[in-house]
XYZ file of C-alpha atoms in Angstrom:
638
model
C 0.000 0.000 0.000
C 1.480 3.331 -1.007
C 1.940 6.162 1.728
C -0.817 8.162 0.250
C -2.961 5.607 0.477
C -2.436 4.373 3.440
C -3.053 8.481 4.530
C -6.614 9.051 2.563
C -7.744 5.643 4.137
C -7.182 6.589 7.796
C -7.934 9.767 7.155
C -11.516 8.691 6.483
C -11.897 6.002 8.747
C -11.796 8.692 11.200
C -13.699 11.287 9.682
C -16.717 8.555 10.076
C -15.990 6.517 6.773
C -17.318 8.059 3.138
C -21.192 7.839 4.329
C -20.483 10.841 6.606
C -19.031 12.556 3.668
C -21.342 15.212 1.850
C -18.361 16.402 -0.107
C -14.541 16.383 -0.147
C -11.841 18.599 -2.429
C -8.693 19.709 -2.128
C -6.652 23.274 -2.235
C -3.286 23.659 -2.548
C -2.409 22.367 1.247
C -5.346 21.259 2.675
C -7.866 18.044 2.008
C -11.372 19.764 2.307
C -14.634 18.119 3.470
C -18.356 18.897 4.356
C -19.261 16.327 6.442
C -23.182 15.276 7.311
C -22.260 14.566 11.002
C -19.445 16.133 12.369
C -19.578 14.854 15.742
C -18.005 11.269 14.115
C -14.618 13.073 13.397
C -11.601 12.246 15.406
C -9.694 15.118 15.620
C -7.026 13.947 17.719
C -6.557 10.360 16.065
C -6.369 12.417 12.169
C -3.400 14.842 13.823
C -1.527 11.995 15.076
C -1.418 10.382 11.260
C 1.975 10.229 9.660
C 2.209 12.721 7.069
C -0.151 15.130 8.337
C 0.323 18.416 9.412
C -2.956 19.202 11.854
C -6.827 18.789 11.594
C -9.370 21.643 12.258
C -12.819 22.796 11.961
C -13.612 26.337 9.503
C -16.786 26.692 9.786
C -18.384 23.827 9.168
C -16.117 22.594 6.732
C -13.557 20.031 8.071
C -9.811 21.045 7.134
C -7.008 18.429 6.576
C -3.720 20.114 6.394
C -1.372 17.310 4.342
C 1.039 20.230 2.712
C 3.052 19.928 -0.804
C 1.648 16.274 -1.305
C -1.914 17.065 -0.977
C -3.113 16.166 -4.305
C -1.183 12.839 -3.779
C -3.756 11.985 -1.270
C -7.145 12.812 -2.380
C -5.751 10.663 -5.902
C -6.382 8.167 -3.535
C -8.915 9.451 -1.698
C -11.105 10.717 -4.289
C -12.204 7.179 -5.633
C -13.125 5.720 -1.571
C -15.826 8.691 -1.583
C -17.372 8.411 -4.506
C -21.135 6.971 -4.178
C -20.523 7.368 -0.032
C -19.520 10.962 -0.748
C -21.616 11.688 -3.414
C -24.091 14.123 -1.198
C -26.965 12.414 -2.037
C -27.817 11.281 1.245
C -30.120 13.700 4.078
C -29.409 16.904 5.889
C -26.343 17.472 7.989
C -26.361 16.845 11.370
C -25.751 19.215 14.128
C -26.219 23.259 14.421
C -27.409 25.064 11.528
C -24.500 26.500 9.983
C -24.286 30.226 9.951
C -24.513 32.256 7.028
C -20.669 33.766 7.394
C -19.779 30.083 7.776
C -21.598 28.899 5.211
C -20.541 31.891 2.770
C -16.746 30.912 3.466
C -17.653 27.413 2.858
C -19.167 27.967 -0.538
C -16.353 30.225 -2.024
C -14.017 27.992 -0.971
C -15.683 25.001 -2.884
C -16.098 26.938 -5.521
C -12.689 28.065 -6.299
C -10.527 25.874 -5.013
C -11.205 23.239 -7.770
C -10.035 25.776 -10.968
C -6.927 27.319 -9.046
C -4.261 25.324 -10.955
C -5.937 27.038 -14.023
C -6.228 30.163 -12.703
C -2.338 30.119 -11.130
C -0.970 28.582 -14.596
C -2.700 30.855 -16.593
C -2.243 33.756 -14.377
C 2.073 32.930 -13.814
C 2.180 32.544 -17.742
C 0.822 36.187 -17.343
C 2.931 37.336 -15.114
C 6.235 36.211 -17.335
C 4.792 37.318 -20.058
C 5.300 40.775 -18.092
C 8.445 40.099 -16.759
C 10.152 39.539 -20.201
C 8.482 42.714 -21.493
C 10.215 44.502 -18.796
C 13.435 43.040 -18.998
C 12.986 43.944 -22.252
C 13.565 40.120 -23.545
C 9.933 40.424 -25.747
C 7.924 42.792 -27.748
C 4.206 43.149 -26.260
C 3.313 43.899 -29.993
C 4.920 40.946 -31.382
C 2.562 37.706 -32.439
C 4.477 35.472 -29.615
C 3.060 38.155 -27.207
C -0.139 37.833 -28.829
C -0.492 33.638 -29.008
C 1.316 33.461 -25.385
C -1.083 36.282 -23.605
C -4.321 35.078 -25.344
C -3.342 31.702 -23.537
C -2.615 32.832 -20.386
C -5.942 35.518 -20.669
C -8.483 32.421 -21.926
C -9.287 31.216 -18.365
C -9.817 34.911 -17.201
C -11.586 35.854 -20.219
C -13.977 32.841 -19.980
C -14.109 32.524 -15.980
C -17.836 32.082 -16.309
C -17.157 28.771 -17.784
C -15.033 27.345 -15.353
C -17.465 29.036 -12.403
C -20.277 27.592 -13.768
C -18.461 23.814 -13.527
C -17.002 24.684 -10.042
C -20.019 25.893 -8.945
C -22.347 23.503 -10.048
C -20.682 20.608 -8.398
C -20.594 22.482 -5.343
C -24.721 22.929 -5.233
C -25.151 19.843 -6.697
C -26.996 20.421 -10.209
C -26.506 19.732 -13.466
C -23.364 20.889 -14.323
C -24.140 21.370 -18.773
C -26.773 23.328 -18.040
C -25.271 25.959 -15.661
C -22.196 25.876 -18.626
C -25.919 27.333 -20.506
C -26.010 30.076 -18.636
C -21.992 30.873 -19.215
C -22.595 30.327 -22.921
C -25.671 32.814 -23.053
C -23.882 35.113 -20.796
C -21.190 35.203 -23.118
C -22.568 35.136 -26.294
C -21.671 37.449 -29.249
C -24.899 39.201 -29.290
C -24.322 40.733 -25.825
C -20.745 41.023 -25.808
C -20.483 43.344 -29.245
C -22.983 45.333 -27.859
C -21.559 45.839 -24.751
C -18.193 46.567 -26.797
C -20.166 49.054 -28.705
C -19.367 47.065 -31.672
C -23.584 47.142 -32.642
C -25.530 49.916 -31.801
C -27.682 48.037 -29.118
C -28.467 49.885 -25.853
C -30.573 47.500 -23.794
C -32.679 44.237 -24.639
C -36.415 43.015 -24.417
C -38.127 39.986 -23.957
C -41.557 38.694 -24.524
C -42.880 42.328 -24.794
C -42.928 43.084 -21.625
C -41.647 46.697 -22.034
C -41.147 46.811 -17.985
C -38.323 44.015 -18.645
C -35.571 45.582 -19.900
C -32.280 43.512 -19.693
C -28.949 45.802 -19.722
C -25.710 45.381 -21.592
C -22.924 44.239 -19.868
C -19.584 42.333 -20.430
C -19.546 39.727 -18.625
C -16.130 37.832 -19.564
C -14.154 37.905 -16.522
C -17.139 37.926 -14.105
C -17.462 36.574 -11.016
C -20.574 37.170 -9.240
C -23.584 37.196 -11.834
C -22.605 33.316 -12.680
C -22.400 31.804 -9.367
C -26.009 33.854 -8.364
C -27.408 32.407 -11.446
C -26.281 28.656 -10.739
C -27.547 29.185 -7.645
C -30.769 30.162 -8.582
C -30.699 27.218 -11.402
C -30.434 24.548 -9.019
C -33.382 25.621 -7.163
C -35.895 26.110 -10.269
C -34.202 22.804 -12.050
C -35.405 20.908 -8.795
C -38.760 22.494 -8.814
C -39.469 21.972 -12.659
C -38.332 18.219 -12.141
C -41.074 18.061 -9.830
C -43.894 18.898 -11.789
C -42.917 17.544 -15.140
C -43.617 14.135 -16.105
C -41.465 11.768 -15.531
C -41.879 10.592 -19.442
C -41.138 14.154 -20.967
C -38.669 15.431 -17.975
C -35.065 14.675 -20.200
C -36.702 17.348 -22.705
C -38.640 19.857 -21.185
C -37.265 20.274 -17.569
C -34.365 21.686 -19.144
C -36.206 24.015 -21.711
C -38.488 25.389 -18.810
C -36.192 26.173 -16.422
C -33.941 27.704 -19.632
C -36.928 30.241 -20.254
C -37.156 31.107 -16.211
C -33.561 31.292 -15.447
C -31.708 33.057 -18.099
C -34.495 36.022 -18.134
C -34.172 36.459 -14.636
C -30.418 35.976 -14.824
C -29.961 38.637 -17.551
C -32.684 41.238 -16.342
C -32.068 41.127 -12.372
C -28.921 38.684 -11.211
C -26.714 39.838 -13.444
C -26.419 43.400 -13.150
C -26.580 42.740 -9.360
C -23.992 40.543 -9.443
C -21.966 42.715 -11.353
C -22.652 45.528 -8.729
C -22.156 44.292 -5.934
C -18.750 42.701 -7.338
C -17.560 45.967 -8.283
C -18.612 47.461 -5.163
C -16.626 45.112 -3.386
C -13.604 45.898 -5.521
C -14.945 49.487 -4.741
C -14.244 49.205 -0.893
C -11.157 47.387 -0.986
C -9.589 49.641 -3.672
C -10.608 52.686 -1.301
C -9.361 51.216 1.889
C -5.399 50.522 0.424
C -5.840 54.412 -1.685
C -6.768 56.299 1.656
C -5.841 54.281 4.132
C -3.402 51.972 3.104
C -0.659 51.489 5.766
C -3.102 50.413 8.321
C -4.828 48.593 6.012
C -1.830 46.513 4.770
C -0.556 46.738 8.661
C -3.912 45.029 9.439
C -4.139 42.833 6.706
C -0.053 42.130 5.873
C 0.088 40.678 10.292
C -3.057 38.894 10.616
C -2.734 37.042 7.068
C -1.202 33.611 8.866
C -4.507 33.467 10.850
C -6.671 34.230 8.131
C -4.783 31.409 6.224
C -4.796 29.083 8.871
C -8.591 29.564 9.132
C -8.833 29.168 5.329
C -10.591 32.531 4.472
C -7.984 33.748 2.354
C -10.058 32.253 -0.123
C -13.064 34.065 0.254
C -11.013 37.359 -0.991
C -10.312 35.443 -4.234
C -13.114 36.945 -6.682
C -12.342 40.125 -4.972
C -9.057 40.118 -6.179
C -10.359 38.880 -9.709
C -12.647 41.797 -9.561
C -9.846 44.176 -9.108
C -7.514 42.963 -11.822
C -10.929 42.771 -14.147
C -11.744 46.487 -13.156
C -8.559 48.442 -12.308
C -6.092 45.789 -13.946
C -4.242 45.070 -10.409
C -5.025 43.298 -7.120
C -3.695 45.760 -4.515
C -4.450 43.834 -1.183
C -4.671 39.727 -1.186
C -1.351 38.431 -3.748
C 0.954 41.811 -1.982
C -0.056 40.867 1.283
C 0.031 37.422 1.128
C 4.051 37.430 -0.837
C 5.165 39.770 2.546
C 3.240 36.825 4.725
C 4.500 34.127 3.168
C 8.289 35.005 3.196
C 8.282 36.061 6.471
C 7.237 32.127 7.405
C 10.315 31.065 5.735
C 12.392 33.400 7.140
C 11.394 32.596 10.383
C 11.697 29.423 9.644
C 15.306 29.758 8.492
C 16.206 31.261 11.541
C 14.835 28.038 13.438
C 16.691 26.202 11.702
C 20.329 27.722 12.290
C 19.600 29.117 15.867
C 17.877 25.540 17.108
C 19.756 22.429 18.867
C 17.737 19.856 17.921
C 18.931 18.047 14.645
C 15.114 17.131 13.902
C 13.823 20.647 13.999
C 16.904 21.793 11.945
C 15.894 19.548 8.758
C 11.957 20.438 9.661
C 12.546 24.178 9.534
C 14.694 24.098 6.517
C 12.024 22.066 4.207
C 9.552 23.797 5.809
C 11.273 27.401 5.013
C 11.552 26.388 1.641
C 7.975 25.445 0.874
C 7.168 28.857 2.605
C 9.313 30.389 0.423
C 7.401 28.673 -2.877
C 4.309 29.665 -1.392
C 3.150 26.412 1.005
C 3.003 28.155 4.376
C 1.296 25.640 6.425
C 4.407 23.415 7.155
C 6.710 26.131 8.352
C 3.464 27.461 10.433
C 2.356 24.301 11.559
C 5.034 22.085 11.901
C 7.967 25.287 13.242
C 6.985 28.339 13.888
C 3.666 27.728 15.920
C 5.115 24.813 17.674
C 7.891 26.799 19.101
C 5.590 30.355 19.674
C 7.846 33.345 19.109
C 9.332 32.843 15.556
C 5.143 33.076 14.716
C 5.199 36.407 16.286
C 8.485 37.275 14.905
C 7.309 36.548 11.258
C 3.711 38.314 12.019
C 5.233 41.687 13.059
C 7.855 41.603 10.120
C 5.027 41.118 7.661
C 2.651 43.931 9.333
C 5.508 46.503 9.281
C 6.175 45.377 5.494
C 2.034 45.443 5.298
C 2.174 48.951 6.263
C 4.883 50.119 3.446
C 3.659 48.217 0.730
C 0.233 50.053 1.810
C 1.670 53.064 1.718
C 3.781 52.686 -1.474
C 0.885 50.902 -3.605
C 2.167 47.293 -4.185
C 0.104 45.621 -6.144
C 0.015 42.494 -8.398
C -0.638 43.093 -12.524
C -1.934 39.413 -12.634
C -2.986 35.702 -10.175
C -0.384 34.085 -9.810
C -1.321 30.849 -7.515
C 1.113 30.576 -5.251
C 2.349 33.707 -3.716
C 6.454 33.433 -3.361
C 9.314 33.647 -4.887
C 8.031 32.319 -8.251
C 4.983 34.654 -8.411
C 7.414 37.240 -9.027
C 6.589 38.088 -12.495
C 3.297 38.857 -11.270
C 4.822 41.989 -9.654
C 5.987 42.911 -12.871
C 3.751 45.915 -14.980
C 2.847 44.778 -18.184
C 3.584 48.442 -19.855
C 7.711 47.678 -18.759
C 8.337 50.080 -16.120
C 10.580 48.920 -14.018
C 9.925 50.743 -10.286
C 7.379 47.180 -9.426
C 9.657 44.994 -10.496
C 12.206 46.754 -7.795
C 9.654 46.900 -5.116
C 8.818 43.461 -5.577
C 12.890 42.209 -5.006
C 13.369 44.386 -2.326
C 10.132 43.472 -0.794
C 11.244 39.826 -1.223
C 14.529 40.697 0.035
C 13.196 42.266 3.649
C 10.495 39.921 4.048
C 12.821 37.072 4.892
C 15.164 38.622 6.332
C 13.282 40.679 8.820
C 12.145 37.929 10.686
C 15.374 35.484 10.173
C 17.396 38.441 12.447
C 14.336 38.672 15.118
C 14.474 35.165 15.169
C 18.177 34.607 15.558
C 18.456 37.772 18.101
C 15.212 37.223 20.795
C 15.509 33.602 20.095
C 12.469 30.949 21.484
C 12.350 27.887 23.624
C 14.093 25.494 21.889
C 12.794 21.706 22.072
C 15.737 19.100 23.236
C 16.022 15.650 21.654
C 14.521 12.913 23.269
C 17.364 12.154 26.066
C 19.266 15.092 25.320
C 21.745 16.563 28.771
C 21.758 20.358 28.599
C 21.317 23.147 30.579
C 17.683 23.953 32.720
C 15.259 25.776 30.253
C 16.278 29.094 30.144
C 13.441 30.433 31.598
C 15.126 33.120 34.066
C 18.437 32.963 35.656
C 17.294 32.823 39.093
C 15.212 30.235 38.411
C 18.686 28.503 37.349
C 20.228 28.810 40.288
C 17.126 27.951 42.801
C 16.567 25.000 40.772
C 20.792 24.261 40.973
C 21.246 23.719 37.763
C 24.425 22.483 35.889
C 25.607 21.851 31.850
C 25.358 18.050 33.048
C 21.515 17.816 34.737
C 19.184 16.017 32.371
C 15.528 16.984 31.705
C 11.963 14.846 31.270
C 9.160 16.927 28.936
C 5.909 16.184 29.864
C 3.362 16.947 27.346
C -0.191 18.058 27.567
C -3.071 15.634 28.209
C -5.621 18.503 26.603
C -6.272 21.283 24.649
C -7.835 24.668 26.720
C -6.626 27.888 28.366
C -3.492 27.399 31.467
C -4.361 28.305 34.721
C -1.698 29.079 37.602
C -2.142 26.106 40.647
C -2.062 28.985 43.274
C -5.687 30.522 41.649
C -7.641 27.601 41.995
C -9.979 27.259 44.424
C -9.025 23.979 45.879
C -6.291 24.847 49.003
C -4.921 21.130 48.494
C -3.762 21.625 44.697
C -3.084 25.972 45.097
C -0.767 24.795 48.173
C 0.720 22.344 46.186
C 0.545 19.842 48.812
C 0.463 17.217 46.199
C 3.067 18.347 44.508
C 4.043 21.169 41.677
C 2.269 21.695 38.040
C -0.396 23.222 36.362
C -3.897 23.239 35.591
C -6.020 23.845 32.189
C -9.557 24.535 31.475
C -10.113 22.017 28.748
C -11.837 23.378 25.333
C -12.288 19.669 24.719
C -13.949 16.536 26.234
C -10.785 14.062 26.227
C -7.751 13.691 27.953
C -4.093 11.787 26.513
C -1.394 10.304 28.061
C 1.175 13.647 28.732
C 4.084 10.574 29.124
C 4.922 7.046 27.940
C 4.306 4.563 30.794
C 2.228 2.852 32.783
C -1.070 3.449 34.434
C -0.742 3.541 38.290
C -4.320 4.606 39.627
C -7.719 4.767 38.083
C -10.412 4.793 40.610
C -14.110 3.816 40.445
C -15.346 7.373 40.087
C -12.928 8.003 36.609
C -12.200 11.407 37.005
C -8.671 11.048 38.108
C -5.621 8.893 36.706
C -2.107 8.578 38.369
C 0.882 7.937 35.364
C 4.030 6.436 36.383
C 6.126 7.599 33.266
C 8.922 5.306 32.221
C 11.883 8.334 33.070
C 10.555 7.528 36.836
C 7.797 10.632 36.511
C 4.438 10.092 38.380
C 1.926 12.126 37.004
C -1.169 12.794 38.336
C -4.415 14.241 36.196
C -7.304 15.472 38.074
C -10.062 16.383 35.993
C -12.535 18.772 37.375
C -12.549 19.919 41.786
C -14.859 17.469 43.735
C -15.803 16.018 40.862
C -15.668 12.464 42.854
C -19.039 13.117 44.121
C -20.356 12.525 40.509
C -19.313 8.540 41.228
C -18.149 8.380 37.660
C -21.237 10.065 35.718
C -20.100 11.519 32.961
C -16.526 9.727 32.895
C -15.566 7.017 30.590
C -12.043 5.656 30.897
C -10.672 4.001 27.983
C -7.688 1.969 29.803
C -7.405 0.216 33.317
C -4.803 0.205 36.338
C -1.302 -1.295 35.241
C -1.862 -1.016 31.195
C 0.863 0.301 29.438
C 0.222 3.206 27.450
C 1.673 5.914 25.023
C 2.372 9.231 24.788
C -0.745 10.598 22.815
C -3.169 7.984 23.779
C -6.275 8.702 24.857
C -7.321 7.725 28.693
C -10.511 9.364 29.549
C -13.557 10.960 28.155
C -15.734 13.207 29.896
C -18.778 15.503 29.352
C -17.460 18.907 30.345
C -21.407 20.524 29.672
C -23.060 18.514 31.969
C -20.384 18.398 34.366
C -20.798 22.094 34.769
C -24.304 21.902 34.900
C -24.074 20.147 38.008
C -22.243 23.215 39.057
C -18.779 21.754 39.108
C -15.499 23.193 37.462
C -13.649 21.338 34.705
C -10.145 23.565 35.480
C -8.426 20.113 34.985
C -4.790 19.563 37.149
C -1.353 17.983 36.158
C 0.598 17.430 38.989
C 3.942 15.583 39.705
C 3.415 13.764 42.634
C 7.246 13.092 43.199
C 8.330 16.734 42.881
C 10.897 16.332 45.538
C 12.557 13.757 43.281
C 13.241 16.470 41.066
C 15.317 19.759 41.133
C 12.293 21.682 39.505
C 9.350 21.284 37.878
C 9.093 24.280 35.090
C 6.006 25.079 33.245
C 6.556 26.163 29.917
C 3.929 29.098 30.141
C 2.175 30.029 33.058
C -1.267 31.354 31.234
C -2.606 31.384 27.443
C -3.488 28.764 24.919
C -2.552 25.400 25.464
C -2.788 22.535 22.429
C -3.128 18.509 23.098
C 0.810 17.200 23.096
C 2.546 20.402 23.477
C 5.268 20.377 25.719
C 3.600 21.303 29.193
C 6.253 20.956 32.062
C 9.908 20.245 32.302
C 11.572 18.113 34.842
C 14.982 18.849 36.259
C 17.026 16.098 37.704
């Protein structure tokens, strides 16, 4: 069985198996599913798969982050959801999903499928612009003309490729929303709109209060996807009513003669204004206010990636490069991000100890560089905290001047790095973007590589490795007696939630700690996982505790919840006994943290050592903030 394979399969064994799949797809990073019961995904079981990078909910669409091999995997995947995954089966379970949600959902579905046309197409543009500048081509010349007429088809017919995309995302039929593209675009409506016939506006049956606009609609992104919308709906409702016998023939035709009116008197023209408004706002917000604006938008760019919404400003960027014949906010903003995750990353890797990390941060940086962000955010500079900070200020303060100076991109390029150069590149041959663009390139990795190398971050040691205490402060060094030769035991985190201090909980016996030092969390989810590799010590009746004695010599105690013993094991369910051997990462215990505050108890849940005084120190890595499910949690100093 191939590695891919061998992925996609237990990928979907624990997303509930291809009945629970409505849909799946794939972006450039990231498999992509809309799930009918969400409830049956393993989160924790997916992130612990070889080969990928983390698991999370947008919405509620169900994210897969794989990286550069992504497309490897749903080859394989693709072909185990089909008939399971084919949507056909009831309504989702769960909450109603909200229309933002829902929105992001949709776009993303919708153009993720055509990107490699779109980034082929739009690169082969952006060279085309390059060599003009560099003065290596003629923009009059006939290779010009073949070579830009190639690169311009997909943006010239978008409608086409929308209608397709969009189609299989609602589910209808997908020739006859390519109808609608081909009526959209037909001659008779595009020469008038060119002024090449003297045409002003259309009728239809005589009904003089119809009167259907011209408008070019090549490059469009809006009126299309309205229309398809609106085509599934009346294609469903014809099919209803039509006989069964006659249906192949004159379902189509009907819903023809109700769609295409309304598309062409009403959804079009408000598709096409409220995409140019759009364009409208975001053209405004970079021309008056564009260094907070690309401060804003140039810092917070990894989150809005991470969350997958970087997508939803994709027609909005098509809309500006149809209207103004730039993007000025999502491909600048998202080159500055981008580089400054691989220089971050590069900085990881020469400033960090550990041999692993090293070769991790250096494939990682590289990808970043190309435009695949998601290892070196994932897998480096997230894991270890401050080179994700370092890389988000150095792309905000770049933000800012590329705000201020007007950056923008003449054409879409895919993805946004060091190859999507060219795009910077102005097709007339001036020179001054080109510049920008290097020097942008330039600063955006570099910034962050020297605030990475100078303020440095907590390094992770190799399994085993002697060094010195964690530098956390230097009197903590000496309390703790510290020496080049002491040796250290991580223990990880049992849960995902926010840290809390021992000394503010309520309970006198942990905030003294009597039973030794540690920390708590308030768990954000219902599970907890072995923190060590070893061997379970204590599980009593009432499940709500577990004792660990790791195989370093660590004994661990987990306490979920204060007083929750008097629940006699409601609301527990332990997944392992007293004296089995377990693993780092494994799950122990289940628990319903809703109805265990409902009986008015907390959930802050505690990790204590119970053999501190074995120990030198026990360090917490943080003492408040976000904590994630198998990051390192305390350090123990022999």
């Amino acid at each position: 069985m191939s590695k891919y394979k061998e992925i996609a399969e237990k990928v979907l064994g624990n997303v509930g198996g291809a009945s629970n799949v409505d849909q799946a797809w794939h972006c450039i990073t990231r498999l992509r599913f809309n799930l009918h019961d969400k409830g049956k995904v393993d989160m924790e079981s997916i992130k612990r798969i070889d080969g990928v990078l983390g698991a999370q909910f947008s919405g509620d669409q169900f994210q897969v982050i794989v990286g550069n091999k992504v497309s490897d995997v749903f080859a394989e995947l693709e072909p185990m959801v089909e008939g399971g995954g084919s949507g056909s089966g009831g309504e989702k379970k769960g909450e109603k999903q909200g229309i933002v949600s829902a929105t992001m959902d949709f776009i993303s579905g919708v153009f993720t499928p055509i990107l490699p046309a779109l980034a082929g197409a739009g690169l082969l543009k952006g060279f085309l612009a390059l060599f003009v500048t560099l003065g290596w081509m003629n923009n009059a010349g006939d290779t010009y003309a073949i070579l830009n007429a190639i690169g311009d088809s997909v943006f010239y017919f978008l409608p086409f490729f929308l209608a397709v995309s969009a189609a299989r995302k609602v589910k209808t039929n997908e020739y006859l929303a390519l109808i609608i593209a081909g009526t959209l675009m037909y001659p008779t409506f595009i020469d008038a709109a060119n002024g090449i016939t003297d045409v002003t506006s259309f009728s239809i049956f005589g009904l003089s209060f119809i009167s259907i606009p011209v408008l070019n609609y090549s490059s469009s992104v809006v009126p299309i996807i309205l229309a398809v919308l609106l085509l599934k709906y009346v294609y469903n409702a014809v099919k209803k009513v039509i006989p069964s016998v006659v249906s192949l023939m004159f379902s189509p035709m009907i819903t023809f003669l109700i769609v295409l009116p309304i598309t062409l008197w009403l959804i079009g023209p408000l598709g096409t204004n409220l995409g140019e408004g759009l364009s409208t706002i975001f053209v405004y917000l970079f021309d008056v206010a564009g260094p907070v604006a690309g401060l804003l938008l140039g810092g917070f760019m990894p989150l809005i990636i991470m969350t997958g919404m970087h997508y939803a400003f994709v027609p909005i960027a098509i809309q500006n490069i149809n209207n103004n014949g730039t993007d000025t906010f999502l491909q600048p903003m998202m080159f500055i991000s981008n580089l400054a995750q691989a220089g971050a990353s590069f900085g990881v890797a020469v400033r960090s100890k550990n041999k692993a990390m090293k070769q991790l941060a250096v494939s990682s940086g590289i990808s970043a560089m190309i435009g695949i962000t998601e290892p070196a955010m994932y897998g480096v500079n997230m894991k270890l905290k401050k080179p994700f900070i370092y890389a988000m200020i150095s792309s905000g303060i770049l933000g800012a001047f590329a705000g201020w100076y007007g950056f923008k991109a003449f054409a879409l390029g895919g993805l946004v790095g060091v190859f999507s150069i060219p795009v910077f590149a102005d097709p007339s041959g001036a020179t001054a973007p080109l510049v920008i663009a290097l020097i942008l390139f330039v600063l955006s990795l570099v910034i962050p590589f020297i605030l990475t190398m100078v303020f440095g971050f907590k390094d992770i040691p190799e399994e085993g490795q002697k060094e010195e205490a964690p530098a956390a402060t230097d009197e903590k060094k000496e309390s703790a007696g510290v020496t080049g030769t002491q040796t250290q035991t991580v223990v990880q985190s049992p849960l995902k939630g926010e840290l809390v201090p021992l000394k503010d909980l309520s309970d006198p016996t942990f905030a003294q700690e009597i039973m030794g030092k540690g920390i708590a969390i308030e768990p954000s989810e219902n599970h907890i996982v072995a923190p060590v590799s070893g061997t379970v010590m204590v599980l009593p009746d009432s499940q709500h505790a577990i004792g660990i004695k790791g195989d370093n010599g660590e004994e661990i105690l987990i306490h979920i919840g204060i007083d929750t013993v008097s629940l006699k094991g409601q609301h527990f369910n332990a997944l392992v006994k007293a004296e089995d051997r377990i693993e780092v990462g494994q799950k122990l215990i289940e628990f319903d943290r809703e109805a265990i505050k409902a009986a008015n108890i907390q959930t802050v849940t505690m990790i204590i050592v119970t053999n501190t005084p074995d120990y030198l120190d026990v360090l917490s890595i943080n003492d408040s903030g976000p904590v994630f499910e198998g990051e390192q949690l305390l350090t123990l100093v022999r």
